[in-house]
PDB file of C-alpha atoms in Angstrom:
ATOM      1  CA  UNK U  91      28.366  -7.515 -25.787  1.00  0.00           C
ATOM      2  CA  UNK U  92      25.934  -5.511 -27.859  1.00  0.00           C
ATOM      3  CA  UNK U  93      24.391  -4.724 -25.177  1.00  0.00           C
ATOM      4  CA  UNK U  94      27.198  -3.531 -22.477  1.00  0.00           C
ATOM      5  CA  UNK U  95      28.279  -1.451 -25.969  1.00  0.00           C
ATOM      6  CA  UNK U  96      25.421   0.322 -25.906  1.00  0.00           C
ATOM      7  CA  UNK U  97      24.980   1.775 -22.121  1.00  0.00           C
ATOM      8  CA  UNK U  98      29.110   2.245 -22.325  1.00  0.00           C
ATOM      9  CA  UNK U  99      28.623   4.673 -25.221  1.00  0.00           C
ATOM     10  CA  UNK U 100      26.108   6.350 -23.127  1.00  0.00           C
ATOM     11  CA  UNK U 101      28.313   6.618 -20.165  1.00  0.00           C
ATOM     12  CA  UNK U 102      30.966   7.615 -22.210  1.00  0.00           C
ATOM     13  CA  UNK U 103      28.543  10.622 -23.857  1.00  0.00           C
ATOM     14  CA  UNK U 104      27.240  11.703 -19.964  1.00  0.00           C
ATOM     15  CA  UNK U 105      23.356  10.829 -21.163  1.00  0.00           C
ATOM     16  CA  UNK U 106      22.431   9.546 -17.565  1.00  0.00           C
ATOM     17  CA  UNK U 107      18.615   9.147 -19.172  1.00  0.00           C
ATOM     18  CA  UNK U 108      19.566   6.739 -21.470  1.00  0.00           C
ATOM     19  CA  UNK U 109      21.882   5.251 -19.124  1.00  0.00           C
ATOM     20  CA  UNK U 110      19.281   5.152 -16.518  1.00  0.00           C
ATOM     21  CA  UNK U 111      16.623   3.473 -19.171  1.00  0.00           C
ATOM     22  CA  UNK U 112      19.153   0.779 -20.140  1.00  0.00           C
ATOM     23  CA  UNK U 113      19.651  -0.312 -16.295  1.00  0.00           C
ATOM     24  CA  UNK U 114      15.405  -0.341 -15.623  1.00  0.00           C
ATOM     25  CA  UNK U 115      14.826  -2.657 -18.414  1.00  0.00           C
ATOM     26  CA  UNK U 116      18.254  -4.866 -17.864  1.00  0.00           C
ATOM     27  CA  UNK U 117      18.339  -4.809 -14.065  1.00  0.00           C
ATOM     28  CA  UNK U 118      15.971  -8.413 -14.069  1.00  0.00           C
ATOM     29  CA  UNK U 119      18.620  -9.722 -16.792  1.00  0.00           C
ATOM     30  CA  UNK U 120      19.490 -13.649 -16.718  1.00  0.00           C
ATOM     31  CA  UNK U 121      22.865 -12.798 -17.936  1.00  0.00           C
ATOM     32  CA  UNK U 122      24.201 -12.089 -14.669  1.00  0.00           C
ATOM     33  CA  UNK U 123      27.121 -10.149 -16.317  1.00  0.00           C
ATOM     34  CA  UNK U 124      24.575  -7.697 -17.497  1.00  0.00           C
ATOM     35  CA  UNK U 125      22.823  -7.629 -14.328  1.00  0.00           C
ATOM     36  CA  UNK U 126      25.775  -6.480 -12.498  1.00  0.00           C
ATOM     37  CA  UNK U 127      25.914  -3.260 -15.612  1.00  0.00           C
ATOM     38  CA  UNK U 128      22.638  -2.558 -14.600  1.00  0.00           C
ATOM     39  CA  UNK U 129      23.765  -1.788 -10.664  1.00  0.00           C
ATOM     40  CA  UNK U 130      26.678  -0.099 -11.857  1.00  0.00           C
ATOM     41  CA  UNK U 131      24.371   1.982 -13.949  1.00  0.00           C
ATOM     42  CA  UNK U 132      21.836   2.884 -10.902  1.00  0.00           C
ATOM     43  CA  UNK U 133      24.967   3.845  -8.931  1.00  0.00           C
ATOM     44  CA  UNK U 134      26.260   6.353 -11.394  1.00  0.00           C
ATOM     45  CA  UNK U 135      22.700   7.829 -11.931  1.00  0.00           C
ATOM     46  CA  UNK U 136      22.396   8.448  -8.500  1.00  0.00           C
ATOM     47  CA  UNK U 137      25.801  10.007  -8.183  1.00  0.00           C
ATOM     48  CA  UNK U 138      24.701  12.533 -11.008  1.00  0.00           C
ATOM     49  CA  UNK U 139      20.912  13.573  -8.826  1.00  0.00           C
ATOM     50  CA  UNK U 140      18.617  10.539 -10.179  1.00  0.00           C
ATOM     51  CA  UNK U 141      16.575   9.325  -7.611  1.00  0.00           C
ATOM     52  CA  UNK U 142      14.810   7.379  -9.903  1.00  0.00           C
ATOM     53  CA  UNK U 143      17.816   5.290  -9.557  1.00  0.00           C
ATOM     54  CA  UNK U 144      17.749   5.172  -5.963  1.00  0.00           C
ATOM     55  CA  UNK U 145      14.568   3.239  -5.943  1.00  0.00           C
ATOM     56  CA  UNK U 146      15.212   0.812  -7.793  1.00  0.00           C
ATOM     57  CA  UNK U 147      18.388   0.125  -6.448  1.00  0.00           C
ATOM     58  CA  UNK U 148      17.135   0.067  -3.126  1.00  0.00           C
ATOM     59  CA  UNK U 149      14.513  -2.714  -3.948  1.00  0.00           C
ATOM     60  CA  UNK U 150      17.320  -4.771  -5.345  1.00  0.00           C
ATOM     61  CA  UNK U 151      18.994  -4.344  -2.319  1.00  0.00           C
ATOM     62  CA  UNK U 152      15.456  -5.067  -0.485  1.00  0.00           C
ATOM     63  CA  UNK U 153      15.061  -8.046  -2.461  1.00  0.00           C
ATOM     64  CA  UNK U 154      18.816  -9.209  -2.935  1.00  0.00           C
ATOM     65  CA  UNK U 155      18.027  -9.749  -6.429  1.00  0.00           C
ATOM     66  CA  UNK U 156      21.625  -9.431  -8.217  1.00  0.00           C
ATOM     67  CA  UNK U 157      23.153  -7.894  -4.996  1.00  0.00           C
ATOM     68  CA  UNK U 158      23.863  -9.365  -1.455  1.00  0.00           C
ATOM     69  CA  UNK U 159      20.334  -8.821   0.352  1.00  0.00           C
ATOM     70  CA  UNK U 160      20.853  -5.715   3.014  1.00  0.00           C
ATOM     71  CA  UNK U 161      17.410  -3.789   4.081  1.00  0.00           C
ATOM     72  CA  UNK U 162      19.562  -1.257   5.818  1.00  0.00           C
ATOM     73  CA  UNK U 163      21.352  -0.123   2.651  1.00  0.00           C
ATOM     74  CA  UNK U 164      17.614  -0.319   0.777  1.00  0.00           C
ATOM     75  CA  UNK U 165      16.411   2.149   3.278  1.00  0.00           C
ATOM     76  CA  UNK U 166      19.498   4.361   2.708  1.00  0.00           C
ATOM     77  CA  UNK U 167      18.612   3.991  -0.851  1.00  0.00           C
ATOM     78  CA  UNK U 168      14.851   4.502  -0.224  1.00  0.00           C
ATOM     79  CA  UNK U 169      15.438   7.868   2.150  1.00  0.00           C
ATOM     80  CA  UNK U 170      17.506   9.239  -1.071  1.00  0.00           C
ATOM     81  CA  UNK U 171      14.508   9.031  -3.478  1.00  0.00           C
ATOM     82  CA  UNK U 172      12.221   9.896  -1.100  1.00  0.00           C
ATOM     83  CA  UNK U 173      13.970  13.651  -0.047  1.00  0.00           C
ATOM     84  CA  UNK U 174      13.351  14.303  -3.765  1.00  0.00           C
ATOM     85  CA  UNK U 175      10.049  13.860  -3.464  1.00  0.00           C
ATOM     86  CA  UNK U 176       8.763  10.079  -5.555  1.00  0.00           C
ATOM     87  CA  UNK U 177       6.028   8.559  -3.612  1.00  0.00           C
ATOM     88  CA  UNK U 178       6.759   4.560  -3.663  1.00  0.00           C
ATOM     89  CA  UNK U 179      10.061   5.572  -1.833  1.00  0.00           C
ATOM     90  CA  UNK U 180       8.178   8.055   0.872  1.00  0.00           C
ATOM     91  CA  UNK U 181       5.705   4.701   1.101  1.00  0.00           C
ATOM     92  CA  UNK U 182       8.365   2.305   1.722  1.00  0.00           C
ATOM     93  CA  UNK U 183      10.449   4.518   4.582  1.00  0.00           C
ATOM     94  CA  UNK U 184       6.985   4.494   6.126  1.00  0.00           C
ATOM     95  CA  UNK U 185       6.473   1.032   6.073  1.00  0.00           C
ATOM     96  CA  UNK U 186      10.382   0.311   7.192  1.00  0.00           C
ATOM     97  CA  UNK U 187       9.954   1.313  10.737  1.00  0.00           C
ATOM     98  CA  UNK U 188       5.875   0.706  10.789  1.00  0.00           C
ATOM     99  CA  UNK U 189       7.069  -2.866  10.624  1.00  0.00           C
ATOM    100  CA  UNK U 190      10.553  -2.429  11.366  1.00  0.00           C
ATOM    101  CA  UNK U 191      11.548  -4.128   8.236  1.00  0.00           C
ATOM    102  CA  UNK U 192      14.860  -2.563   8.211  1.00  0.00           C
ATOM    103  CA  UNK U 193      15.411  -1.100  11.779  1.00  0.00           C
ATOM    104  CA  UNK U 194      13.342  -0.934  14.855  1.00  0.00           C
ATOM    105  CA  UNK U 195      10.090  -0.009  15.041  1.00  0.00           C
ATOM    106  CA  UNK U 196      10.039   3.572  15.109  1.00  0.00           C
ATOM    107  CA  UNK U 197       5.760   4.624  15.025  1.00  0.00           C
ATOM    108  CA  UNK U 198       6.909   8.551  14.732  1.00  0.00           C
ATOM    109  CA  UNK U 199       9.513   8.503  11.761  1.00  0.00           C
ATOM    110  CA  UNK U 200       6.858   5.897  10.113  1.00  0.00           C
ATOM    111  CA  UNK U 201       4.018   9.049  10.512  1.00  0.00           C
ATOM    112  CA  UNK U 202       6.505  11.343   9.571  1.00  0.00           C
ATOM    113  CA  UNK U 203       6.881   9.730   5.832  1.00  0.00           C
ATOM    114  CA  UNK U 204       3.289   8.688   5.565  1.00  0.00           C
ATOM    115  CA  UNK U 205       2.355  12.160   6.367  1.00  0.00           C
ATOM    116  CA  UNK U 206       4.583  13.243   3.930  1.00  0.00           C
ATOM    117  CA  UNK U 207       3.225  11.243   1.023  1.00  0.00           C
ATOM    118  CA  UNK U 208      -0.597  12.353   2.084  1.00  0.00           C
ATOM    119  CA  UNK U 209       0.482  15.901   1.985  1.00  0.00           C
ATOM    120  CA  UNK U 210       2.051  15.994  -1.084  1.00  0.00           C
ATOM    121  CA  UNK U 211       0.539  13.298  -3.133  1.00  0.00           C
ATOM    122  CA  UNK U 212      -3.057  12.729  -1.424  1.00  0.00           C
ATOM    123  CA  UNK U 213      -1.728   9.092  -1.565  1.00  0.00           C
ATOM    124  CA  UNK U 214      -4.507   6.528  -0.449  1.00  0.00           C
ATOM    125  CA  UNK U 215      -1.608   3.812   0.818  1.00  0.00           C
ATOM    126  CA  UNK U 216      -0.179   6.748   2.856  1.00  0.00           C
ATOM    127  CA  UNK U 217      -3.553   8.074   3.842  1.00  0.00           C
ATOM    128  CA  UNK U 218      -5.347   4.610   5.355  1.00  0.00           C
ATOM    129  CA  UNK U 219      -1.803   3.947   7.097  1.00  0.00           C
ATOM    130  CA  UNK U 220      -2.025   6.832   8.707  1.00  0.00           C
ATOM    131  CA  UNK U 221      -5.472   5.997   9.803  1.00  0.00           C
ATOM    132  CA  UNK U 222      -4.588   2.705  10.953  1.00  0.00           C
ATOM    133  CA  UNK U 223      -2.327   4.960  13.147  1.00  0.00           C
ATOM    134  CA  UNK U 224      -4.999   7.124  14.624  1.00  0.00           C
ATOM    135  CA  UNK U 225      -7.360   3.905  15.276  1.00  0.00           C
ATOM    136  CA  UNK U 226      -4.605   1.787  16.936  1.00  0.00           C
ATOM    137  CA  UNK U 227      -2.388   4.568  18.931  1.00  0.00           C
ATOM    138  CA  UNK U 228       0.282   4.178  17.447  1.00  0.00           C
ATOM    139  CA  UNK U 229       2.677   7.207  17.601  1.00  0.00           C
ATOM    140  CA  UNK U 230      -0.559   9.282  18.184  1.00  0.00           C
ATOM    141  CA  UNK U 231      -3.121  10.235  20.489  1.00  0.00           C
ATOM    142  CA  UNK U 232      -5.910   7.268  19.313  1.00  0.00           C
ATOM    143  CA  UNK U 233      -8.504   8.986  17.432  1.00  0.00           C
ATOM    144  CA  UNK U 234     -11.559   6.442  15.782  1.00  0.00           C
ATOM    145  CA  UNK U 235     -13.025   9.882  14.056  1.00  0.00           C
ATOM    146  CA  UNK U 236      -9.768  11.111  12.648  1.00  0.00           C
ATOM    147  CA  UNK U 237      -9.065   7.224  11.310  1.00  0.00           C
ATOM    148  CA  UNK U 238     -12.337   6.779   9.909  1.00  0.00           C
ATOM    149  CA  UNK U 239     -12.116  10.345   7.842  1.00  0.00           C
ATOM    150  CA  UNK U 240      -8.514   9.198   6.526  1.00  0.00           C
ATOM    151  CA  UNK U 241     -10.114   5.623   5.246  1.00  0.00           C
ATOM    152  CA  UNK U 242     -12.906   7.432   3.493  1.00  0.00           C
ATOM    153  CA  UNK U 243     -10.623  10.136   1.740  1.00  0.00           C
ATOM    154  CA  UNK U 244      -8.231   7.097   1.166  1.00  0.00           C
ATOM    155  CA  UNK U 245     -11.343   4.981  -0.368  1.00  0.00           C
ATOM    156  CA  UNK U 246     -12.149   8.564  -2.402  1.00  0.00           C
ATOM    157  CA  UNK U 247      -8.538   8.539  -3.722  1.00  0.00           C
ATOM    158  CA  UNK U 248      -8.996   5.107  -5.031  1.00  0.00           C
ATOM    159  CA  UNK U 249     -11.860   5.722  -6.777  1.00  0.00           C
ATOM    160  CA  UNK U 250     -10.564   9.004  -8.288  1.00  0.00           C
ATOM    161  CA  UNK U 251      -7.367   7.697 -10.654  1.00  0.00           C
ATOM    162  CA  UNK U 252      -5.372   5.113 -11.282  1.00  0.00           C
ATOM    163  CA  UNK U 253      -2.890   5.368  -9.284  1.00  0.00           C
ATOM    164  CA  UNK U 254      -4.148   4.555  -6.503  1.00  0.00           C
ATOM    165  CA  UNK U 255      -6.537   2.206  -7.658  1.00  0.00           C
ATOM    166  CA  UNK U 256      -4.216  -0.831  -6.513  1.00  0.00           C
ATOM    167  CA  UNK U 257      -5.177  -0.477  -3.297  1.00  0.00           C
ATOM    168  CA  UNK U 258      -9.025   0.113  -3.436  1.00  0.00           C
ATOM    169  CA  UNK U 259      -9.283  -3.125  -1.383  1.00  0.00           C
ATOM    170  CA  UNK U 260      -7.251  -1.691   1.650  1.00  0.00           C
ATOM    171  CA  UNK U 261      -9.813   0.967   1.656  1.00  0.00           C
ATOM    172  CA  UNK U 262     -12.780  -0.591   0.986  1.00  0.00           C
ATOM    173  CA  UNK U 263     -11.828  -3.268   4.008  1.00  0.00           C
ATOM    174  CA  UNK U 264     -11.061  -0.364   6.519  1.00  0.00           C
ATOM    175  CA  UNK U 265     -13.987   1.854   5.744  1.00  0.00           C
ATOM    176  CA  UNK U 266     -16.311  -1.543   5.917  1.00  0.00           C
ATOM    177  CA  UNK U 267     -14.937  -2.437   8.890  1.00  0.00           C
ATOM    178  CA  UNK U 268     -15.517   1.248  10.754  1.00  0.00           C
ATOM    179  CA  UNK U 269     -19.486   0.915   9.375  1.00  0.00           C
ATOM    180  CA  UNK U 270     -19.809  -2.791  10.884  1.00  0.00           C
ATOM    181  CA  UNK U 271     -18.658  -1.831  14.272  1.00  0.00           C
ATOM    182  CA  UNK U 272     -19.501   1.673  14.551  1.00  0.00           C
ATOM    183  CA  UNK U 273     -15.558   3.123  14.646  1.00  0.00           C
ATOM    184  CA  UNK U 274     -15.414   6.686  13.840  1.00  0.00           C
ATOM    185  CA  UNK U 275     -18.849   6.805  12.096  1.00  0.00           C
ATOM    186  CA  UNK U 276     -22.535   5.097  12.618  1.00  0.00           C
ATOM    187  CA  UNK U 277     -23.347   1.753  12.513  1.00  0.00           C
ATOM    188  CA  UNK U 278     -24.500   0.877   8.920  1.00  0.00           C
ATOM    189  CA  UNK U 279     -24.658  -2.956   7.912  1.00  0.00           C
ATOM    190  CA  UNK U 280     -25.790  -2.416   4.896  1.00  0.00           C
ATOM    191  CA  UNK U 281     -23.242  -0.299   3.633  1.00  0.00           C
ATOM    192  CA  UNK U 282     -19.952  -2.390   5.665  1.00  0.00           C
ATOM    193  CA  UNK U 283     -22.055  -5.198   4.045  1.00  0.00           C
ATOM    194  CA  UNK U 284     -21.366  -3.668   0.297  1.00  0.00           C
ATOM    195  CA  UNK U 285     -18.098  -2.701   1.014  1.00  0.00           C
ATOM    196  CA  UNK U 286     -16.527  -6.103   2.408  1.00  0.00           C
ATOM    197  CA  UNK U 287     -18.244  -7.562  -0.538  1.00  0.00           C
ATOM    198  CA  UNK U 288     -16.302  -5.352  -2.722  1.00  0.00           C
ATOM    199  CA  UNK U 289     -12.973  -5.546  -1.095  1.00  0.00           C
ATOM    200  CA  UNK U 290     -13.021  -9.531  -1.055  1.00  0.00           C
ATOM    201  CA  UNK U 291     -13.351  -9.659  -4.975  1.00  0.00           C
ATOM    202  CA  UNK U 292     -10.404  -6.912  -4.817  1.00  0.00           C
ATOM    203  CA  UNK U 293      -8.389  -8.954  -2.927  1.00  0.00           C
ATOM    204  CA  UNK U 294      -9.294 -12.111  -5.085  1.00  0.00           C
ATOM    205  CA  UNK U 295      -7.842 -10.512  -7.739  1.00  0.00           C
ATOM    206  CA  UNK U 296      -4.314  -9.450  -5.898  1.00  0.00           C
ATOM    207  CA  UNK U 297      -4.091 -13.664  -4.982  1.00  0.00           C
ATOM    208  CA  UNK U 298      -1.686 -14.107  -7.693  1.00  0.00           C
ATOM    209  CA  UNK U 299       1.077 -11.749  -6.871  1.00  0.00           C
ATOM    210  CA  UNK U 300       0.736 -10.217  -3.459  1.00  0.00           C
ATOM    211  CA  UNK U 301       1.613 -13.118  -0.795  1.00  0.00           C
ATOM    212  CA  UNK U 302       0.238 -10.998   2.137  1.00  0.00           C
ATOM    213  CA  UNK U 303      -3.286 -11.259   0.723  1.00  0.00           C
ATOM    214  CA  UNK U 304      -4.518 -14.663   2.230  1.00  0.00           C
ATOM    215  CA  UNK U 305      -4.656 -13.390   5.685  1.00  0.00           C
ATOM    216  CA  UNK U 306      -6.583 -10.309   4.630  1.00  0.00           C
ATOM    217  CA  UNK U 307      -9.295 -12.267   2.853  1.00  0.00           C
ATOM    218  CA  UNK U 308      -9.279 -14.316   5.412  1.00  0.00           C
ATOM    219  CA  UNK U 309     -10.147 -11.059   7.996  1.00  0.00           C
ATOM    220  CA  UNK U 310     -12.539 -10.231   5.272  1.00  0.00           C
ATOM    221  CA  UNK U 311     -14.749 -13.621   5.070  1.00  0.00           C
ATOM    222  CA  UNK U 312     -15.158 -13.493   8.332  1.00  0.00           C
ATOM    223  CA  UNK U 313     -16.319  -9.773   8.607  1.00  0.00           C
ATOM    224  CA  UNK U 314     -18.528 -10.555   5.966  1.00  0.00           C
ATOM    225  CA  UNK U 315     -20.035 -13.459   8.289  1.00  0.00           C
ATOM    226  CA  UNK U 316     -20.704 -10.873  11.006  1.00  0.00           C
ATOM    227  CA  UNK U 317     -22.058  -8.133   8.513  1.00  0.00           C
ATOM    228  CA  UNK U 318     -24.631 -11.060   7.245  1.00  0.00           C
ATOM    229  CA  UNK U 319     -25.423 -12.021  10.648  1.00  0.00           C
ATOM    230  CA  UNK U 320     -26.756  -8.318  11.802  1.00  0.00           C
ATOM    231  CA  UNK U 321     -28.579  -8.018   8.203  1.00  0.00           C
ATOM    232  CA  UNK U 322     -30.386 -11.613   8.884  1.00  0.00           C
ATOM    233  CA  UNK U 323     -31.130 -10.902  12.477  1.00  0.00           C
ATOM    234  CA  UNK U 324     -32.314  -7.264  11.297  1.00  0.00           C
ATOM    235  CA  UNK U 325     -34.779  -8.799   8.918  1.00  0.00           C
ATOM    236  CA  UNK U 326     -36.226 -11.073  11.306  1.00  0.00           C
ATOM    237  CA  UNK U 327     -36.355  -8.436  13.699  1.00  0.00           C
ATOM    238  CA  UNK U 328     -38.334  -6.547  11.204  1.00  0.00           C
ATOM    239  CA  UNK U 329     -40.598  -9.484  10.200  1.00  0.00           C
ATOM    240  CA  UNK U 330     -41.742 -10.314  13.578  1.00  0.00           C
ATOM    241  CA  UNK U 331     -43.028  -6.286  13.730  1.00  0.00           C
ATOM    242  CA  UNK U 332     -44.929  -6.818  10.506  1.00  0.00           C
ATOM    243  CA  UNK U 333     -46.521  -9.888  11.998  1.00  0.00           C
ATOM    244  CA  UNK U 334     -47.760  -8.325  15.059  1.00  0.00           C
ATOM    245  CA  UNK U 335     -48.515  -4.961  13.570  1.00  0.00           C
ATOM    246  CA  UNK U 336     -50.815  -6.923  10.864  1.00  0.00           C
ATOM    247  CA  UNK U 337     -52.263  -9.205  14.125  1.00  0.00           C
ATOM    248  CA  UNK U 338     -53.332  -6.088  15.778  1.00  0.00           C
ATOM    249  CA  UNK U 339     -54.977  -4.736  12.662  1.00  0.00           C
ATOM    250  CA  UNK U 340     -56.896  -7.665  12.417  1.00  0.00           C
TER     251      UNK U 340
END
């Protein structure tokens, strides 16, 4: 009761921060009572221009945590928060019709929002989607140059803050990938070789809370067979020179 006290005062005074703070850390609540204040609470912030609030209420809605599960009202939710401009929402009405999570599969409205988030955030998720775009086709003219350059600035965005840095792995995989068979770029074993490397311990660590990331180390392990195939056939490539360069010295 303490609690439902507290964000009613705050209601009652119009101080949509605190109301919005109260929902964010009750929205998870076991009391399902309080739970239920928490939606309440996103609804009102977004009536009064939060889109914080949008978000979050949308992933509910995505997850049916607390509410009845609906991905078409998440997306509403998500399109809200992403017209004002906050990047997880522009990522998620990307992936929505990429995968057509919440409506058909729609490639053009899916490069319309991860264009969106690369051109105003230089976001690496948004960035080596796009690429995945230009590689496979989708939605675009295919383009293996154009990919490749948007999985390198991707990898570069990683590497440059934190924010990004969750999905280093995505970029290391992609830009390993485009060096082990050539796509976009040269061939370079050695360097795909160091990158899938990387990328594998990357998405060893993600094992514990992103379900999608067996099948990728999976792709991984097995790149990482071919990339030590080329190397060991390489070096006994080069070895068998040395051997007859040093018989026809002696």
């Amino acid at each position: 009761q303490d609690d439902l006290d507290e964000v009613n005062y705050s209601i009652g005074i119009e101080d949509w921060e605190e109301v919005y703070e109260w929902a964010y850390c009750h929205d998870d609540d076991s009391n399902e009572r309080i739970a239920r204040k928490a939606v309440e609470c996103y609804e009102l912030c977004i009536e009064h221009d939060m889109p914080e609030a949008a978000l979050d209420l949308g992933e509910l809605y995505d997850t049916g945590k607390v509410v009845e599960q609906n991905h078409q009202k998440a997306y509403e939710l998500y399109q809200i928060a992403a017209d004002a401009g906050l990047i997880s929402a522009i990522r998620n009405c990307g992936y929505g019709p990429y995968y057509g999570q919440h409506q058909d599969i729609d490639y053009k409205k899916a490069y319309q929002y991860f264009s969106l988030g690369a051109l105003l955030h230089d976001d690496a998720n948004c960035l080596y989607k796009l690429g995945d775009m230009y590689l496979n086709g989708y939605g675009v003219d295919q383009n293996e140059d154009y990919a490749f350059m948007l999985y390198q600035r991707a990898l570069g965005c990683c590497q440059k803050n934190d924010r990004d840095s969750v999905f280093i792995a995505d970029a290391q995989f992609r830009v390993g990938k485009c060096y082990l068979d050539g796509i976009g770029t040269y061939k370079n074993t050695e360097k795909a070789h160091e990158l899938l490397s990387l990328a594998l311990v990357n998405f060893y660590k993600r094992r514990k809370r992103d379900h999608f990331v067996i099948e990728l180390i999976r792709s991984t392990k097995e790149l990482l067979v071919q990339a030590q195939t080329d190397l060991d056939k390489e070096t006994s490539d080069y070895q068998r020179k040395w051997d007859c360069e040093l018989d026809d010295l002696q």
